[in-house]
XYZ file of C-alpha atoms in Angstrom:
652
model
C 163.040 56.896 65.387
C 164.861 53.567 64.913
C 164.953 51.286 67.966
C 168.342 51.002 69.734
C 170.638 48.166 68.756
C 174.263 47.192 69.282
C 176.892 44.548 68.579
C 176.938 42.083 71.477
C 178.297 38.602 72.151
C 176.129 35.951 73.792
C 177.714 32.725 75.051
C 180.971 33.643 73.240
C 179.186 34.082 69.897
C 179.037 37.418 68.080
C 175.686 38.888 67.190
C 173.374 41.893 67.425
C 171.142 42.835 70.342
C 168.153 44.959 69.316
C 164.857 46.225 70.676
C 161.727 45.637 68.597
C 159.882 48.558 66.954
C 156.931 48.263 69.318
C 159.354 48.138 72.310
C 157.670 44.984 73.573
C 160.579 42.547 73.109
C 164.367 42.399 72.856
C 166.125 39.864 70.658
C 169.654 38.664 69.929
C 170.554 37.525 66.408
C 173.856 35.707 65.677
C 176.139 37.135 62.986
C 176.985 33.755 61.435
C 175.536 32.407 59.286
C 174.237 35.549 57.568
C 170.472 35.945 57.550
C 169.961 33.912 60.723
C 166.789 34.238 62.719
C 166.888 35.597 66.299
C 168.249 32.945 68.640
C 167.052 34.642 71.828
C 163.842 36.659 72.145
C 162.740 38.055 75.496
C 159.403 39.704 76.120
C 159.600 42.974 78.052
C 156.739 41.831 80.273
C 158.826 38.863 81.455
C 161.922 40.950 82.351
C 162.231 41.299 86.141
C 165.581 43.056 86.521
C 168.439 44.683 84.599
C 172.091 44.919 85.646
C 174.942 46.689 83.875
C 178.662 46.918 84.570
C 179.754 50.263 86.045
C 181.242 52.997 83.887
C 184.697 52.418 85.371
C 184.786 48.809 84.143
C 186.695 48.031 80.959
C 184.114 45.419 79.911
C 180.620 46.517 78.928
C 178.062 43.856 79.823
C 174.264 43.849 80.239
C 172.586 41.172 82.365
C 168.850 40.578 81.830
C 166.708 38.609 84.288
C 163.635 37.111 82.625
C 160.826 35.060 84.161
C 158.869 33.278 81.400
C 155.387 31.945 82.214
C 155.360 28.585 83.968
C 158.862 28.950 85.462
C 159.420 29.646 89.155
C 163.002 30.957 88.957
C 164.192 33.754 86.652
C 166.617 33.051 83.831
C 169.726 35.179 83.317
C 171.101 36.289 79.957
C 174.467 38.085 79.781
C 175.321 40.122 76.672
C 178.858 41.514 76.166
C 179.059 44.522 73.848
C 181.961 44.170 71.439
C 182.157 47.531 69.675
C 185.563 49.142 70.178
C 184.284 52.738 70.234
C 180.524 52.805 70.951
C 180.025 49.816 73.260
C 179.106 51.922 76.297
C 176.762 54.145 74.280
C 174.940 51.171 72.757
C 174.559 49.444 76.130
C 173.234 52.587 77.791
C 170.740 53.190 74.981
C 169.322 49.657 75.144
C 169.201 49.648 78.948
C 167.481 53.053 79.102
C 164.914 52.035 76.494
C 164.157 48.784 78.339
C 163.894 50.595 81.681
C 161.425 53.134 80.296
C 159.299 50.422 78.715
C 159.259 48.328 81.900
C 158.414 51.352 84.028
C 155.599 52.351 81.676
C 154.168 48.842 81.899
C 154.359 48.891 85.694
C 152.645 52.247 86.123
C 149.699 51.115 84.030
C 150.118 53.493 81.070
C 149.352 50.735 78.640
C 146.075 50.887 76.772
C 143.174 49.641 78.854
C 140.425 47.521 77.392
C 137.074 49.272 77.214
C 134.254 47.570 79.157
C 131.564 45.885 77.161
C 133.339 45.554 73.844
C 131.689 44.881 70.541
C 132.383 41.226 70.873
C 130.066 41.006 73.836
C 132.884 40.215 76.292
C 132.518 41.171 79.881
C 135.597 43.417 79.889
C 137.015 45.286 82.868
C 136.361 48.822 83.994
C 139.146 51.358 83.636
C 139.286 51.987 87.374
C 139.647 48.297 88.154
C 142.277 47.884 85.446
C 144.342 50.756 86.809
C 144.020 49.407 90.367
C 145.054 45.967 89.164
C 148.035 47.405 87.293
C 149.192 49.379 90.309
C 148.701 46.521 92.754
C 150.600 44.127 90.465
C 153.786 46.182 90.518
C 156.456 44.034 92.178
C 158.083 45.758 95.098
C 155.488 48.497 95.340
C 155.874 49.613 98.914
C 153.539 52.558 98.704
C 150.498 50.477 99.582
C 150.132 49.060 103.046
C 149.016 45.727 101.531
C 152.596 45.120 100.402
C 153.678 44.979 104.042
C 151.583 41.847 104.635
C 152.344 40.009 101.376
C 155.253 37.643 102.042
C 155.791 36.760 98.379
C 156.007 40.416 97.377
C 158.517 41.120 100.132
C 160.677 38.155 99.075
C 160.685 39.312 95.436
C 161.413 42.980 96.185
C 165.111 43.154 95.289
C 165.310 46.897 95.889
C 163.966 46.538 99.418
C 166.415 43.733 100.163
C 169.367 45.758 98.899
C 168.241 48.724 100.994
C 168.039 46.541 104.098
C 171.516 45.108 103.485
C 172.935 48.619 103.179
C 171.241 49.695 106.404
C 172.140 46.563 108.417
C 175.867 45.875 108.090
C 175.732 42.776 110.303
C 173.036 41.200 108.137
C 174.979 42.180 105.011
C 178.106 40.424 106.295
C 176.083 37.323 107.111
C 174.512 37.316 103.654
C 177.811 37.764 101.808
C 179.661 35.187 103.906
C 176.858 32.639 103.516
C 176.741 33.296 99.770
C 180.498 32.833 99.519
C 180.593 29.556 101.455
C 177.393 27.989 100.105
C 177.645 24.649 98.267
C 177.712 24.781 94.479
C 174.596 22.608 94.262
C 172.487 25.549 95.549
C 171.959 28.297 92.977
C 172.098 31.962 93.877
C 168.370 32.402 93.380
C 167.581 29.409 95.626
C 169.899 30.689 98.329
C 168.488 34.224 98.160
C 164.912 32.987 98.340
C 165.657 30.745 101.305
C 167.700 33.439 103.064
C 164.902 36.010 102.965
C 162.107 33.530 103.673
C 163.374 33.263 107.259
C 163.677 37.053 107.594
C 160.286 38.217 106.370
C 159.667 40.092 109.618
C 162.845 42.133 109.139
C 161.876 42.990 105.561
C 158.390 44.016 106.662
C 159.759 46.266 109.427
C 162.184 47.899 106.966
C 159.406 48.448 104.420
C 157.266 50.159 107.044
C 160.228 52.282 108.119
C 160.891 53.384 104.541
C 157.265 54.294 103.981
C 157.244 56.688 106.906
C 157.656 60.328 105.921
C 158.360 63.433 107.913
C 155.283 65.409 108.835
C 154.701 69.100 108.328
C 156.147 71.708 110.666
C 155.979 75.470 111.186
C 158.226 76.379 108.284
C 158.223 80.154 108.813
C 159.580 79.867 112.338
C 162.413 77.613 111.141
C 163.671 80.089 108.522
C 166.210 82.329 110.241
C 168.810 84.615 108.644
C 172.503 84.212 109.383
C 175.280 86.768 109.236
C 177.942 86.240 106.562
C 180.570 88.948 105.964
C 178.526 91.506 107.906
C 175.500 90.782 105.727
C 172.330 88.832 106.431
C 171.972 85.693 104.320
C 168.943 83.455 104.047
C 168.864 79.977 102.547
C 165.469 78.664 101.488
C 165.014 75.325 99.737
C 162.344 74.387 97.214
C 160.725 72.056 99.748
C 160.389 74.914 102.221
C 158.803 77.147 99.580
C 156.283 74.448 98.704
C 155.510 74.028 102.395
C 154.964 77.807 102.761
C 152.475 77.727 99.890
C 150.713 74.737 101.474
C 150.412 76.294 104.929
C 149.711 79.893 103.854
C 147.575 80.181 100.739
C 147.783 83.982 101.039
C 151.503 83.822 100.252
C 150.765 81.715 97.200
C 148.243 84.278 95.992
C 150.697 87.139 96.572
C 153.363 85.189 94.704
C 151.093 84.513 91.714
C 150.083 88.170 91.454
C 153.541 89.762 91.769
C 156.233 87.387 90.575
C 155.765 88.165 86.875
C 156.460 91.791 87.743
C 159.218 91.053 90.253
C 161.985 88.537 89.914
C 161.680 85.506 92.137
C 164.819 86.377 94.084
C 163.618 89.935 94.682
C 160.175 88.736 95.771
C 161.493 86.378 98.448
C 164.065 88.906 99.611
C 161.351 91.528 100.147
C 158.888 89.021 101.627
C 161.186 87.859 104.442
C 161.799 91.490 105.431
C 158.181 92.634 105.181
C 155.477 93.172 107.733
C 153.422 90.464 106.075
C 156.064 87.921 107.065
C 155.891 89.051 110.703
C 152.092 88.891 110.661
C 152.067 85.327 109.330
C 154.567 84.334 112.019
C 152.270 85.811 114.674
C 154.603 88.607 115.750
C 153.367 92.066 116.636
C 153.994 94.699 113.969
C 155.629 97.948 115.146
C 156.115 101.314 113.529
C 159.846 100.692 113.153
C 159.346 97.756 110.819
C 160.205 98.571 107.187
C 157.238 99.097 104.903
C 156.745 97.634 101.461
C 154.340 99.266 99.000
C 153.580 95.953 97.281
C 153.306 93.518 100.165
C 151.684 95.856 102.697
C 148.508 95.839 100.611
C 147.835 92.294 101.797
C 148.144 93.023 105.518
C 144.417 93.638 105.990
C 143.372 90.739 103.780
C 142.478 87.732 105.844
C 143.083 84.254 104.547
C 139.455 83.933 103.462
C 139.869 80.624 101.704
C 141.427 78.941 104.729
C 138.893 80.580 107.047
C 136.007 79.249 104.951
C 137.518 75.759 104.989
C 137.884 75.794 108.769
C 134.356 77.042 109.336
C 132.956 74.437 106.953
C 134.918 71.531 108.381
C 134.612 72.496 112.040
C 131.973 70.787 114.174
C 131.769 73.200 117.116
C 128.772 72.745 119.436
C 126.849 75.981 119.816
C 127.040 75.819 123.589
C 130.841 76.319 123.527
C 131.006 78.527 120.423
C 131.826 81.844 122.135
C 131.996 83.879 118.951
C 128.748 82.359 117.672
C 126.934 83.108 120.922
C 128.141 86.706 120.826
C 126.795 87.099 117.308
C 123.453 85.320 117.683
C 122.547 85.985 121.321
C 124.536 88.897 122.669
C 124.274 89.494 126.403
C 124.178 93.262 126.828
C 122.940 93.264 130.406
C 124.305 92.066 133.699
C 127.922 91.490 134.603
C 130.471 91.373 131.842
C 131.819 87.963 130.873
C 135.176 86.818 132.187
C 138.255 88.064 130.352
C 139.104 84.622 128.981
C 135.541 84.160 127.712
C 135.423 87.334 125.621
C 136.130 87.109 121.870
C 139.223 89.132 121.047
C 140.172 90.802 117.774
C 142.871 89.181 115.654
C 145.342 92.034 116.078
C 145.242 91.871 119.888
C 146.709 88.392 120.360
C 148.162 87.502 116.936
C 150.563 84.846 118.171
C 147.792 82.726 119.747
C 145.559 82.805 116.694
C 148.445 82.171 114.311
C 149.788 79.194 116.232
C 146.326 77.728 116.764
C 145.435 78.106 113.097
C 148.750 76.629 111.963
C 148.462 73.760 114.419
C 145.031 72.927 113.032
C 146.428 72.862 109.492
C 149.334 70.621 110.466
C 147.239 68.223 112.526
C 144.651 67.955 109.778
C 147.229 65.978 107.742
C 147.858 63.520 110.585
C 145.651 60.481 110.936
C 144.556 60.116 114.564
C 145.439 56.792 116.152
C 142.929 56.968 118.997
C 139.776 57.014 116.876
C 137.743 53.938 116.075
C 137.266 53.918 112.271
C 133.903 52.208 112.698
C 132.460 55.123 114.656
C 130.255 57.659 112.838
C 131.749 60.958 111.737
C 130.766 63.953 113.837
C 129.748 64.288 117.467
C 129.733 61.039 119.401
C 127.191 60.072 122.031
C 129.470 60.857 124.990
C 130.070 64.424 123.753
C 126.373 64.937 123.149
C 125.486 63.753 126.653
C 128.133 66.012 128.211
C 126.776 69.075 126.382
C 123.091 68.356 126.943
C 121.236 70.541 129.493
C 119.933 67.933 131.900
C 117.825 70.470 133.813
C 115.571 70.855 130.798
C 115.053 67.129 130.430
C 112.246 65.249 132.127
C 112.624 62.365 134.514
C 113.766 59.208 132.823
C 111.238 56.416 132.773
C 112.185 53.607 135.101
C 112.924 50.411 133.303
C 113.494 47.663 135.832
C 112.169 44.247 136.840
C 110.517 43.858 140.254
C 111.604 40.687 142.060
C 108.881 39.296 144.370
C 110.147 37.048 147.198
C 107.682 35.339 149.525
C 110.009 34.596 152.461
C 112.760 37.189 152.700
C 113.807 36.355 156.280
C 116.041 33.462 155.259
C 118.320 35.782 153.276
C 119.449 37.695 156.370
C 122.068 36.475 158.861
C 120.204 37.563 162.016
C 117.000 35.737 161.287
C 117.656 32.599 163.402
C 116.579 31.938 166.950
C 119.960 33.140 168.268
C 120.120 36.539 166.631
C 123.870 36.950 167.164
C 125.068 36.847 163.510
C 127.277 33.711 164.059
C 127.283 30.515 162.102
C 126.648 27.127 163.657
C 130.378 26.178 163.614
C 131.347 29.447 165.277
C 128.816 28.920 168.022
C 130.142 25.373 168.535
C 133.756 26.571 168.869
C 132.685 29.317 171.237
C 131.539 26.701 173.748
C 135.015 25.079 173.886
C 137.530 25.805 176.672
C 140.898 26.892 175.115
C 142.966 25.484 178.032
C 141.385 22.049 177.729
C 141.841 22.049 173.940
C 145.585 22.841 174.220
C 146.079 20.234 176.928
C 144.412 17.598 174.786
C 146.626 18.524 171.794
C 149.822 18.302 173.855
C 148.890 14.881 175.183
C 148.312 13.640 171.642
C 151.721 14.873 170.439
C 153.527 13.471 173.500
C 152.098 10.009 172.934
C 153.242 9.854 169.276
C 156.602 11.721 169.342
C 159.787 10.950 171.299
C 161.219 13.564 173.703
C 164.290 14.230 171.454
C 162.162 14.898 168.404
C 163.461 17.618 166.024
C 161.250 19.148 163.386
C 164.255 19.872 161.110
C 165.301 16.216 161.255
C 161.772 15.130 160.440
C 161.743 17.068 157.191
C 165.378 16.205 156.347
C 167.001 19.561 157.119
C 169.916 19.012 159.489
C 172.711 21.569 159.304
C 174.860 19.739 161.899
C 174.873 16.478 159.990
C 178.354 16.079 158.394
C 177.710 12.645 156.974
C 175.618 14.042 154.108
C 178.598 15.410 152.159
C 180.174 12.463 150.387
C 178.265 9.409 151.551
C 174.893 10.868 150.637
C 175.859 12.201 147.192
C 174.935 9.005 145.424
C 171.485 8.994 147.075
C 168.681 11.062 145.644
C 168.470 14.195 147.809
C 164.981 15.379 148.651
C 163.739 18.944 148.749
C 165.055 20.794 151.799
C 168.123 18.620 152.371
C 171.569 20.103 152.800
C 172.688 18.890 149.382
C 169.637 20.398 147.691
C 170.118 23.724 149.435
C 173.824 23.781 148.527
C 173.040 23.060 144.872
C 170.387 25.786 144.813
C 172.810 28.279 146.385
C 175.508 27.440 143.825
C 173.038 27.833 140.958
C 171.859 31.227 142.229
C 175.402 32.552 142.627
C 176.331 31.210 139.187
C 173.388 33.061 137.618
C 174.345 36.262 139.460
C 177.951 35.989 138.267
C 176.886 35.367 134.680
C 174.465 38.297 134.753
C 177.169 40.539 136.216
C 179.639 39.553 133.500
C 177.058 40.446 130.842
C 176.127 43.793 132.406
C 179.386 45.187 133.785
C 181.620 46.963 131.288
C 184.771 46.804 133.479
C 185.588 44.015 135.854
C 187.053 44.849 139.289
C 190.795 44.926 139.669
C 192.346 41.570 140.354
C 194.561 40.716 143.294
C 197.656 41.177 141.137
C 196.916 44.834 140.608
C 195.859 44.399 136.980
C 192.518 45.730 135.773
C 191.085 43.338 133.197
C 188.785 45.231 130.860
C 185.919 43.064 129.630
C 183.375 44.458 127.283
C 179.936 43.096 128.067
C 179.187 42.490 124.389
C 182.351 40.398 123.764
C 182.439 38.140 126.864
C 186.113 38.940 127.499
C 187.222 38.173 123.928
C 188.901 40.630 121.559
C 186.436 42.399 119.296
C 187.904 40.813 116.150
C 187.542 37.306 117.571
C 183.999 38.006 118.779
C 183.021 39.322 115.341
C 184.329 36.120 113.787
C 182.314 34.089 116.294
C 179.140 36.025 115.463
C 179.703 35.606 111.731
C 180.487 31.892 112.077
C 177.376 31.358 114.185
C 175.153 33.220 111.678
C 176.462 31.371 108.613
C 176.335 27.972 110.337
C 172.742 28.589 111.430
C 171.840 29.561 107.871
C 173.280 26.340 106.444
C 171.571 24.298 109.178
C 168.298 25.827 108.064
C 169.037 24.827 104.448
C 170.017 21.313 105.547
C 166.853 20.574 107.528
C 164.616 21.922 104.782
C 166.267 19.631 102.256
C 166.655 16.654 104.623
C 163.036 16.701 105.802
C 161.604 17.265 102.330
C 161.881 13.534 101.505
C 162.811 14.301 97.903
C 165.327 11.703 96.607
C 166.435 14.111 93.876
C 167.953 16.363 96.547
C 170.330 13.676 97.887
C 173.340 15.282 96.232
C 172.354 18.686 97.587
C 172.077 17.246 101.116
C 175.534 15.675 100.809
C 177.000 19.039 99.747
C 175.295 20.695 102.707
C 176.815 18.143 105.097
C 180.237 18.966 103.652
C 179.479 22.645 104.233
C 178.581 21.902 107.863
C 181.883 20.034 108.281
C 183.727 23.086 106.975
C 181.723 25.202 109.430
C 183.046 23.045 112.273
C 186.562 23.635 110.964
C 185.918 27.380 111.141
C 184.707 26.996 114.744
C 187.910 25.182 115.686
C 190.004 27.813 113.914
C 188.296 30.597 115.849
C 188.862 28.731 119.115
C 192.569 28.282 118.310
C 192.956 31.984 117.524
C 191.135 32.954 120.722
C 193.427 30.725 122.783
C 196.476 32.224 121.051
C 195.273 35.732 121.936
C 194.754 34.664 125.547
C 198.270 33.222 125.740
C 199.679 36.481 124.379
C 197.870 38.366 127.139
C 199.211 35.937 129.756
C 202.770 36.310 128.441
C 202.415 40.086 128.556
C 201.297 39.984 132.200
C 204.089 37.551 133.146
C 206.618 39.904 131.616
C 205.142 42.751 133.646
C 205.498 40.660 136.831
C 209.158 39.903 136.038
C 209.935 43.526 135.242
C 208.287 44.646 138.472
C 210.319 42.085 140.468
C 213.598 43.133 138.855
C 212.801 46.787 139.499
C 211.452 46.636 143.067
C 212.377 43.174 144.355
C 208.706 42.487 145.180
C 206.697 39.699 143.642
C 203.204 40.353 142.384
C 200.572 37.709 142.771
C 199.372 36.674 139.346
C 196.644 34.165 138.546
C 196.288 32.982 134.962
C 192.608 32.271 135.573
C 192.057 36.031 135.886
C 192.665 36.341 132.136
C 189.316 35.666 130.506
C 188.581 34.544 126.986
C 190.316 31.776 125.100
C 189.091 28.433 123.876
C 186.861 27.879 126.912
C 184.726 30.966 126.220
C 184.458 30.152 122.506
C 183.313 26.616 123.312
C 180.723 27.963 125.736
C 179.352 30.489 123.243
C 179.197 28.081 120.302
C 178.181 24.964 122.241
C 174.518 25.069 121.086
C 175.609 25.581 117.484
C 178.128 22.727 117.653
C 175.514 20.414 119.179
C 173.054 21.329 116.423
C 175.621 20.535 113.725
C 176.505 17.268 115.438
C 172.833 16.286 115.588
C 172.360 17.114 111.905
C 175.370 15.045 110.807
C 174.331 12.118 113.019
C 170.830 12.138 111.559
C 172.283 12.232 108.050
C 174.679 9.375 108.812
C 171.884 7.319 110.331
C 169.645 7.865 107.316
C 172.533 7.039 104.960
C 173.229 3.803 106.834
C 169.570 2.786 106.752
C 169.385 3.489 103.031
C 172.503 1.398 102.371
C 171.114 -1.488 104.426
C 167.812 -1.295 102.565
C 169.545 -1.481 99.191
C 171.585 -4.553 100.154
């Protein structure tokens, strides 16, 4: 079969785009002059991505991303198919052929070198080659190692697109930053820098995508529904596969009878049979419909699953009730308790069915409370709990005997006065409390005046009115009235700010108006707050780009830094525009409330008290929210201006 080819223009020149016979390269050959050699040849191994215009587009274009060896950023090649009738067909054929070849190379289906070749080379084993091929797939999220590889996460375009679709806020930030970026930064540089600061988000999304839904009791979830006075049952292919996985008996019944019965008839009869009720754990009654084909399997136990459970189970003999009954039956004495007697399967089918199914489901779940370094099987704690200690001998004492010559000095009552008191306690016991207090009072009276106040001594005087204005310029110490007033104001300010962030609706104002303030918008309209969030995100992104370029010390990036400073200036213009719009919205709200006050006065003759400060939002709130961002931009521009001035002075 001839390789696909098609008429395509490259850089406004007509030519032919074709895939080589070995499907290892794609080349573009110009039409003029005739007999020209291929001008562009791309190896399939260097192609990292393919993009094609949608079917609804009038132009048919194919964009190939190639990463030749020794180059850090991929190159893009755009081919426009020029055929008037078969352009879409040719583009699809080339793209499909390239996709299949790239996928085959990624999955490791290429021929592997045999170890120990004739040339005496060392070679590589087939297992290691396959593992290397699988681990080298870019964007392979199936292995947990990909979650910890930053470079693989940054190069996984599919994962990044999936995250942008799932996180609309991040998608808006990415698109707005890409739209307003300076022209000196290429798209690949911007994308790499954008995701390098969000590796943790990519890693969390990769882990979330790798999680799959566990198994469940599929038979109990299948329930018929009534449609037009008839019972209907919808069963998907996934549910059928899960039934085969959980109940191997059903798979065996299916393999033995489906060639004779149609698949639809088999499932219709199965879900109405007694076998279905038995597998669900329900009790079978005489009124249940019988089936000559499926009833033959009622007495057949799931021997394969039973053998697996008995082989894999590590049940200690001391708690194996059924094993004790078989190996050492107690025929004399009192009968065992009801709960300790082995029961036949038909007596309590629901318990056995649910227990067996739970074991199957949990066998596919990796326990998270088990140390992987511990040995498989019974641990030491379980063995000690099951051991019969009465049959064990006395443990040999293993201790060190400490010989002390004079042990009397280690006991408190070994002194002459065997009262258990220390020397200081015995000294204080001889003192007279009345004399001690009298001596203390005399000492205080001789050093302190009669009008002494403890509050004045430490600088806390609530009656002192001179510490309001005259003492403001002095440094207030801890405990003074000014310090306590400042602390009280700070506490109430923090409480008010916390309340404004937590409360969804503010209390009604004195004018009778109820100002609704969403906690997530700080009193601003949702559209204005969204613009603030987007402006903050894009400005922060460009600040990150600026500092990386500014602190790199590379003189070749001077033009890029200048473009970034211009971008930061435009970001400040966007901040001012948002503040102006927020103030305009606040003035509209104030005008609306003033009109309501006038209408109420004209209607009732009563004036309503209205305070314009009750209307939140406006320029003040925007400035408060974006103050850290504005200060960061101002610092960046000042540092750039300072460095530019120093460079100009050094040149002169």
